[in-house]
mmCIF file of C-alpha atoms in Angstrom:
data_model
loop_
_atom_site.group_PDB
_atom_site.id
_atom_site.type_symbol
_atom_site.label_atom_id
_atom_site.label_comp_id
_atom_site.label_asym_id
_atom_site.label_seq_id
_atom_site.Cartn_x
_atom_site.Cartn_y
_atom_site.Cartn_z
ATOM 1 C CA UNK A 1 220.099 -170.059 -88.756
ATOM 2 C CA UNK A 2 219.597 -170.138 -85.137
ATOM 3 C CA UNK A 3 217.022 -172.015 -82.847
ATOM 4 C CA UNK A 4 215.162 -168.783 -82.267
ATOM 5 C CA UNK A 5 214.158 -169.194 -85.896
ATOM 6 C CA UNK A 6 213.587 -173.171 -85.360
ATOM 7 C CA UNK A 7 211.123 -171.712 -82.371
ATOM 8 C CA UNK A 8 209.652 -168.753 -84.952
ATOM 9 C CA UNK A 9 208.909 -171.829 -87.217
ATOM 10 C CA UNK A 10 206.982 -174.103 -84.841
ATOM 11 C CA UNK A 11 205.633 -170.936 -83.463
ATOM 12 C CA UNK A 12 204.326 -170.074 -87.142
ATOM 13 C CA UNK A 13 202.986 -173.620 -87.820
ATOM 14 C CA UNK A 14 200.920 -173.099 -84.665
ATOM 15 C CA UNK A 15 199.747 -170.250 -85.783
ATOM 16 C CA UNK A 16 199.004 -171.614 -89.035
ATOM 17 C CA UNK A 17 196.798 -174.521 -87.919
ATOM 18 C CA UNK A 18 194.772 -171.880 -84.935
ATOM 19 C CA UNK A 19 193.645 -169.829 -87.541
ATOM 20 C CA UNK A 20 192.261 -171.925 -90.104
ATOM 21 C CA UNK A 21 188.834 -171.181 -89.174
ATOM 22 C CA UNK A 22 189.573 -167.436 -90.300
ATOM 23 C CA UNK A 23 190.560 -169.167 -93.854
ATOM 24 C CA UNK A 24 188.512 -168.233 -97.112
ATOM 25 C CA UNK A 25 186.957 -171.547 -98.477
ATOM 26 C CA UNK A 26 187.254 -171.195 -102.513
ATOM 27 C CA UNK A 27 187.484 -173.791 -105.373
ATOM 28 C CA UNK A 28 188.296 -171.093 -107.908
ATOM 29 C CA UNK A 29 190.964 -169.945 -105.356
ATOM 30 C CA UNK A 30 192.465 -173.423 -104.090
ATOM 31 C CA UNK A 31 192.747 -174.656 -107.922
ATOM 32 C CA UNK A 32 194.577 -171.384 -108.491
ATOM 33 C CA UNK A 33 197.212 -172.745 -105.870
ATOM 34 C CA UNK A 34 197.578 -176.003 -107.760
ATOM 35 C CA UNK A 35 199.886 -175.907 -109.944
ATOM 36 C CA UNK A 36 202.217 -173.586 -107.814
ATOM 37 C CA UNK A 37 201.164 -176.417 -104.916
ATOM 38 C CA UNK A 38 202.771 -179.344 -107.589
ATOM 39 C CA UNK A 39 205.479 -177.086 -108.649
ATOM 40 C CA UNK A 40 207.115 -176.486 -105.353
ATOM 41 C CA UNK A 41 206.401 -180.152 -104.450
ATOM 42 C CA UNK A 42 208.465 -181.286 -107.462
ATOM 43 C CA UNK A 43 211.140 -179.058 -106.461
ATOM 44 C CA UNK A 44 211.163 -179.924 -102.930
ATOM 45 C CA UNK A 45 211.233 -183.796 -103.819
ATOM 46 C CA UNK A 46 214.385 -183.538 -106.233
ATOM 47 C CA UNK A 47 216.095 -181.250 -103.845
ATOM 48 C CA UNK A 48 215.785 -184.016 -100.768
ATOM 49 C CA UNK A 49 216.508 -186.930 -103.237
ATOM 50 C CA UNK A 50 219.610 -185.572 -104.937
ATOM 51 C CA UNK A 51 220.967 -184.521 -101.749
ATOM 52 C CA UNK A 52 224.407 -185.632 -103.606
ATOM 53 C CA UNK A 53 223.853 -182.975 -106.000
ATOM 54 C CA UNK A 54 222.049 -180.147 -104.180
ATOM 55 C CA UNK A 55 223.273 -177.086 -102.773
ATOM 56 C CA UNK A 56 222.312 -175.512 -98.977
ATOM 57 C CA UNK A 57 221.086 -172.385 -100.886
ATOM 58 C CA UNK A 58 218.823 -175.020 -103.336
ATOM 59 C CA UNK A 59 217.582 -177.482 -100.680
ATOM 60 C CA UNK A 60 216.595 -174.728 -98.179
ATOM 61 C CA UNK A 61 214.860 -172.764 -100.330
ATOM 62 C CA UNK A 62 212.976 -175.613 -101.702
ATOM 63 C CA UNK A 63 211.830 -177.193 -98.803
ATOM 64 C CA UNK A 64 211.079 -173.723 -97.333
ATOM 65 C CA UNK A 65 208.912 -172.958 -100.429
ATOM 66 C CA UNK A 66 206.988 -176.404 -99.666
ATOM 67 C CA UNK A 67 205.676 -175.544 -96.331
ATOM 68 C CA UNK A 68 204.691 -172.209 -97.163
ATOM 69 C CA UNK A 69 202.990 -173.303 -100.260
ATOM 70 C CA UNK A 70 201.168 -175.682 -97.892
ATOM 71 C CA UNK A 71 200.155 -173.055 -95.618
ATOM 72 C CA UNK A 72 198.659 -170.989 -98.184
ATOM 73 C CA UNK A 73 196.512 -173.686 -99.860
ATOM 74 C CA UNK A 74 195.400 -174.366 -96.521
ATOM 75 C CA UNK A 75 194.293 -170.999 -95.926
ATOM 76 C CA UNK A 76 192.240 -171.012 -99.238
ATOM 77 C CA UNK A 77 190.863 -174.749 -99.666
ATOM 78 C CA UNK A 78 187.618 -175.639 -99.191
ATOM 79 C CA UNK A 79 187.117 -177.772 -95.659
ATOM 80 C CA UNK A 80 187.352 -180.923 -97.354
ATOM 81 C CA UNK A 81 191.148 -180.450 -98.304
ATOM 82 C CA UNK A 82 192.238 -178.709 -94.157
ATOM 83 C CA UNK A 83 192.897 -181.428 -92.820
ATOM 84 C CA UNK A 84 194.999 -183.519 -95.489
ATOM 85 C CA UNK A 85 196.855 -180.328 -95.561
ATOM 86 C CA UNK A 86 197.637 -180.234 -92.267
ATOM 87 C CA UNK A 87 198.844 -183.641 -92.080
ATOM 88 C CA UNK A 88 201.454 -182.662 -95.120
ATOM 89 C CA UNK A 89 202.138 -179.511 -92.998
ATOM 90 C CA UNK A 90 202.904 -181.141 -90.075
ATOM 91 C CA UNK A 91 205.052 -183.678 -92.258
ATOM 92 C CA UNK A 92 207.306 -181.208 -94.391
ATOM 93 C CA UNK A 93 207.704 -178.814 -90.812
ATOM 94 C CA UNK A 94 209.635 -181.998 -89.303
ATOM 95 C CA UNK A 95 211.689 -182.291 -92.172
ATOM 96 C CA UNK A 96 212.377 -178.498 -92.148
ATOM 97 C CA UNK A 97 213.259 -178.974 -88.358
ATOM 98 C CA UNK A 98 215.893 -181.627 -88.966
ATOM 99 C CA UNK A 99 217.286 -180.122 -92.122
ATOM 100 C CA UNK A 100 217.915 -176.628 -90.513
ATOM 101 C CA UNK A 101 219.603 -178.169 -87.394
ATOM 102 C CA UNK A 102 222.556 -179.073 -89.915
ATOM 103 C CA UNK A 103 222.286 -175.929 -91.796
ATOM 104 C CA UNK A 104 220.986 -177.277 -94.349
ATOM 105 C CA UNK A 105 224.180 -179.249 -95.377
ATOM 106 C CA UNK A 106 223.107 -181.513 -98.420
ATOM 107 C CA UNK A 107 225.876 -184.188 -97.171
ATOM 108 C CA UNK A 108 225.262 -184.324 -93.752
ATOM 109 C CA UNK A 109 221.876 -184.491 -94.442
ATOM 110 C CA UNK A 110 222.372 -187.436 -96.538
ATOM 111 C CA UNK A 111 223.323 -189.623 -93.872
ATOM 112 C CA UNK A 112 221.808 -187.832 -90.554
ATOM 113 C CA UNK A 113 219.497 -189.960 -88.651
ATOM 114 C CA UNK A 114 216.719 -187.191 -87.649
ATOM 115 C CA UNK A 115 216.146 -186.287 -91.574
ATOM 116 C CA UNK A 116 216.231 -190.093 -92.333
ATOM 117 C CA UNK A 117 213.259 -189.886 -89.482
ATOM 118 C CA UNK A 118 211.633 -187.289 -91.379
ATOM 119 C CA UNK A 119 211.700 -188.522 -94.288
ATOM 120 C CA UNK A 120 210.411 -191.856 -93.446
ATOM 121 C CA UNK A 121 207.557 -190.469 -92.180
ATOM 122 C CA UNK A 122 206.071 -189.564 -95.835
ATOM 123 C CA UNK A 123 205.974 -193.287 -95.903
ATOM 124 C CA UNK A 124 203.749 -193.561 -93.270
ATOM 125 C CA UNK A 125 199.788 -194.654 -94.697
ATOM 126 C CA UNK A 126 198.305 -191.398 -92.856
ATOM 127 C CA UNK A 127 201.072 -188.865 -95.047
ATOM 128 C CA UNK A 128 200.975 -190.651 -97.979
ATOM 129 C CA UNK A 129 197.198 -190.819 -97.936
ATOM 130 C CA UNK A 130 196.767 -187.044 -97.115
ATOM 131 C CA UNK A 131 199.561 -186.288 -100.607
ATOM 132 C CA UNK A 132 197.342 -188.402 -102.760
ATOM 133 C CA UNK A 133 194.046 -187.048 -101.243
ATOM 134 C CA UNK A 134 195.250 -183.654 -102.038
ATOM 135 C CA UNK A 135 196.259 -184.788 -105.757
ATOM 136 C CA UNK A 136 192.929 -186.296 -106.490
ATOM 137 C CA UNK A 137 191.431 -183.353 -105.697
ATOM 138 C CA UNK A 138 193.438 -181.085 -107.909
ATOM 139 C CA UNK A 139 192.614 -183.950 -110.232
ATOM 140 C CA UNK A 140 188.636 -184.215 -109.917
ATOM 141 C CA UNK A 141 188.173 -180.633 -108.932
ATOM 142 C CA UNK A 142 190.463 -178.392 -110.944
ATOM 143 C CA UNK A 143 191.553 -180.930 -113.544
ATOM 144 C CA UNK A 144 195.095 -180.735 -112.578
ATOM 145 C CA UNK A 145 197.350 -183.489 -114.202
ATOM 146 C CA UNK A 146 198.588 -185.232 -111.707
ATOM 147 C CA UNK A 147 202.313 -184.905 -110.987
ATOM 148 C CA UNK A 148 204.758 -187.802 -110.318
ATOM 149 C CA UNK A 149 206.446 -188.173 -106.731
ATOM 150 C CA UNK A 150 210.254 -188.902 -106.452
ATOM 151 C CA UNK A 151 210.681 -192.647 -105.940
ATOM 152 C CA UNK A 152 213.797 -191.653 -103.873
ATOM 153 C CA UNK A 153 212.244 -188.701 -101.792
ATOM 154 C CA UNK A 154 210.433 -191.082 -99.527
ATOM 155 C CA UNK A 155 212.788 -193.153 -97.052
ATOM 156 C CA UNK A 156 211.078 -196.472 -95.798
ATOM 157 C CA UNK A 157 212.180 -198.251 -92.420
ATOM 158 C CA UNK A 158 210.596 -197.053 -88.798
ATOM 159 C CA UNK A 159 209.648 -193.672 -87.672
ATOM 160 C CA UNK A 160 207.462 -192.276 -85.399
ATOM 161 C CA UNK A 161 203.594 -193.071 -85.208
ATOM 162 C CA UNK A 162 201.510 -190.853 -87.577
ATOM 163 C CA UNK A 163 198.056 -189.912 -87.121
ATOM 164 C CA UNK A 164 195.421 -191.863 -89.176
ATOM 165 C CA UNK A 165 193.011 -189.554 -91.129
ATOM 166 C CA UNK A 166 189.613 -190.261 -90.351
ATOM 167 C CA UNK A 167 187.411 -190.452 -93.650
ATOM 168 C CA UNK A 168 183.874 -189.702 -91.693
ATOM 169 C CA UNK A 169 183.063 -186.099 -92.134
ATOM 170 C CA UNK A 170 181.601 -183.796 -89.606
ATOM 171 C CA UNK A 171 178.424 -182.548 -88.652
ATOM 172 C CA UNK A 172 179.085 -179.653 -86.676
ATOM 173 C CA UNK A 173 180.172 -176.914 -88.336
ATOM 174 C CA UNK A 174 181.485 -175.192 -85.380
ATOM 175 C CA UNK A 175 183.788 -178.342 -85.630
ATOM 176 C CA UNK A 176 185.128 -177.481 -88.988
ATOM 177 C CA UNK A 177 186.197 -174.008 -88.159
ATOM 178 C CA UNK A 178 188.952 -175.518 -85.813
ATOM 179 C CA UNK A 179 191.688 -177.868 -86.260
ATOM 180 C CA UNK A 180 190.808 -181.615 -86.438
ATOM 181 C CA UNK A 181 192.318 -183.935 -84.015
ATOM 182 C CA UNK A 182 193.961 -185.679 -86.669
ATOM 183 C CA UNK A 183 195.858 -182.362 -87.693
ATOM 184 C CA UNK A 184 196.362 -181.690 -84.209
ATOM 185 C CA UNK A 185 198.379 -184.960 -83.199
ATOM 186 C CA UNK A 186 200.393 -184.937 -86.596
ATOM 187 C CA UNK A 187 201.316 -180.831 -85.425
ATOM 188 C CA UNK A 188 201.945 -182.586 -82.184
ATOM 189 C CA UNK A 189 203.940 -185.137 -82.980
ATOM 190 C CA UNK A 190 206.331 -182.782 -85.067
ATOM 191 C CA UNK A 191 206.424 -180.732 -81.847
ATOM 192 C CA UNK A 192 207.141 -183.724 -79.447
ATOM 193 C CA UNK A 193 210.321 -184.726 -82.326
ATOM 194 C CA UNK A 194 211.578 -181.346 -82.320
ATOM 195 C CA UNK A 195 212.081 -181.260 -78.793
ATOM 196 C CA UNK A 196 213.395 -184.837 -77.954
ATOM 197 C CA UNK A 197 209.852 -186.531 -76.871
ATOM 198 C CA UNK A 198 207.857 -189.170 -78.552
ATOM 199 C CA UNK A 199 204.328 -188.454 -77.854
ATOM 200 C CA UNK A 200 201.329 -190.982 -77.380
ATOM 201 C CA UNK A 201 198.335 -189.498 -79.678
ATOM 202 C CA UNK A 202 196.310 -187.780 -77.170
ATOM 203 C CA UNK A 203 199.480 -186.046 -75.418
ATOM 204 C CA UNK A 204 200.439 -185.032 -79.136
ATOM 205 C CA UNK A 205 197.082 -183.534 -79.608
ATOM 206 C CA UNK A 206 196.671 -182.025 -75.973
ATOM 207 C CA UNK A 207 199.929 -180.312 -76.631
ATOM 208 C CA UNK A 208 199.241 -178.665 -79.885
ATOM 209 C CA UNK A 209 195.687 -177.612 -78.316
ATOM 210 C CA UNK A 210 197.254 -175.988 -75.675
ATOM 211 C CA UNK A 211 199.906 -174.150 -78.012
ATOM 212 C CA UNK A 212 197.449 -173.254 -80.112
ATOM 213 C CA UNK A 213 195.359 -171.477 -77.620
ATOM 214 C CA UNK A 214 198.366 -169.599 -77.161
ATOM 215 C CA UNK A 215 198.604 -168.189 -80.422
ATOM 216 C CA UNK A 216 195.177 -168.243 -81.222
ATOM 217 C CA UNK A 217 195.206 -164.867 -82.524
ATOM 218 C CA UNK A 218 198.421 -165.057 -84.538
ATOM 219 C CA UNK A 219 199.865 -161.982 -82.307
ATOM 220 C CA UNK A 220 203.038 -164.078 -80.584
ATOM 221 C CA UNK A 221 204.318 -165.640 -83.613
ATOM 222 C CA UNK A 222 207.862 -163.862 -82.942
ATOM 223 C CA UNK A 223 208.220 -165.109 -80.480
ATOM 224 C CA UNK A 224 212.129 -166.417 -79.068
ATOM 225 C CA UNK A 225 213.513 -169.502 -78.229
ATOM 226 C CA UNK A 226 213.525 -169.625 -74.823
ATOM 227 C CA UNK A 227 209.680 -168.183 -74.671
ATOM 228 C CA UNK A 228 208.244 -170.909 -76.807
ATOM 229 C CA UNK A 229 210.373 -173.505 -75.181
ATOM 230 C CA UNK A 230 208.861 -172.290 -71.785
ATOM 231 C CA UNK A 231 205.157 -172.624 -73.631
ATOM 232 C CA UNK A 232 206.484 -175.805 -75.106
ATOM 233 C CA UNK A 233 207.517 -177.410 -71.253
ATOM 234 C CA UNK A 234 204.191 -175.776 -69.536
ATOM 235 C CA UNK A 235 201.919 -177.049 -72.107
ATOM 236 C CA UNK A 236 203.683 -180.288 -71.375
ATOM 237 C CA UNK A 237 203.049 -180.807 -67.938
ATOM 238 C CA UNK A 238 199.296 -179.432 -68.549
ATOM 239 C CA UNK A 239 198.872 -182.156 -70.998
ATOM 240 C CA UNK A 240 200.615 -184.998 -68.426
ATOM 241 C CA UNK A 241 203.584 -185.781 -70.514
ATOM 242 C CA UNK A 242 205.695 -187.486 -68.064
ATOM 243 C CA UNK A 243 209.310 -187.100 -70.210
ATOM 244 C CA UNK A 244 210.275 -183.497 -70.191
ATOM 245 C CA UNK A 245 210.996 -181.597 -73.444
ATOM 246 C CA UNK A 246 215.284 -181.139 -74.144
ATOM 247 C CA UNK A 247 216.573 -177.668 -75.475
ATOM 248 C CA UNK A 248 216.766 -177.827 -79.190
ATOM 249 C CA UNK A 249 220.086 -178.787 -80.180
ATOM 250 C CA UNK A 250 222.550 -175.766 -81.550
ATOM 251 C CA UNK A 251 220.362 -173.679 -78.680
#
């Protein structure tokens, strides 16, 4: 793995969260999702906690299988469930990040301090809050049993800030067709980590606005390294962040 695929990543998580307006918005379809949704969730969980006893080839393609599991629900949930989903999205993208920078070695990864990060931050109220939001929905709306989180998945201790999800729902529809600032800042926040730079809320969100003007129209998503980092550092100074980005490590 290289960081032109880190950048591809961010780049597609971007993409992911600009589009959502274009997303179909079915019950039948999201409750379809469900059980592949708590399936790869399971999997992803047990991978991270047994880091003693996973493989690269078993942790990567779990974790992998997470986020684009998370994408797809997102494409296909009803409005209610977009932006939980793109909290978890942002949250399971930053543990991607870290992972891939060791590729994906289960024992460095055990004791590395920017997965310990990302982990930490499914502790946070806002991630933890968007997971069970998701699962009572599954719950109330498709009658999914629900299924039981690793205890050991979850690091606790201090992390970066998380967005809070706001419980008041809109009234503008035009609203609902674009990202919420809540997703925003949690995208930008896993944007700010992945390139060295702890962002305040509103320069998270600014930042992932900006991006995902960009790739509004899901045409740039290949895009290489050194391109998105170039997006990444102007979007940066448009948005007033005073501490410029770093290169990705490995770059």
């Amino acid at each position: 793995m290289t960081a032109t695929w880190r950048a591809k990543l961010l780049a597609g998580i971007v993409v992911a969260f600009s589009l959502g307006g274009c997303s179909s918005e079915s019950l039948s379809d999201a409750c379809l999702q469900g059980p592949l949704f708590s399936n790869a969730r399971t999997r992803a969980e047990r991978a991270v906690a047994e880091l003693d006893r996973t493989t690269s080839i078993e942790l990567e393609e779990a974790v992998l299988a997470m986020v684009d599991q998370v994408s797809v629900m997102r494409e296909v949930s009803p409005r209610s469930l977009r932006d939980p989903l793109g909290v978890a999205l942002a949250a399971y993208g930053q543990l991607v990040l870290a992972l891939e920078q060791l590729g994906w070695d289960p024992v460095v990864a055990a004791t590395d301090a920017q997965v310990e990060s990302a982990r930490r931050a499914f502790t946070d109220t806002s991630v933890s809050q968007a997971l069970l939001q998701i699962e009572d929905f599954l719950d109330e709306q498709c009658e999914q049993a629900r299924s039981a989180s690793n205890p050991n998945f979850a690091l606790t201790g201090t992390t970066l800030a998380n967005p809070t999800i706001s419980e008041e729902p809109s009234t503008d529809a035009n609203e609902n067709d674009a990202p919420s600032g809540t997703e925003l800042v949690a995208l930008g926040f896993a944007i700010g980590e992945a390139y060295g730079v702890a962002l305040t809320d509103a320069e998270a969100q600014c930042v992932a606005r900006d991006l995902g003007v960009t790739f509004a129209d899901g045409t740039d998503v290949d895009v290489e390294d050194q391109a998105f980092f170039d997006l990444v550092k102007s979007s940066f100074v448009s948005c007033g962040v005073t501490t410029p980005p770093v290169t990705i490590p490995n770059n």
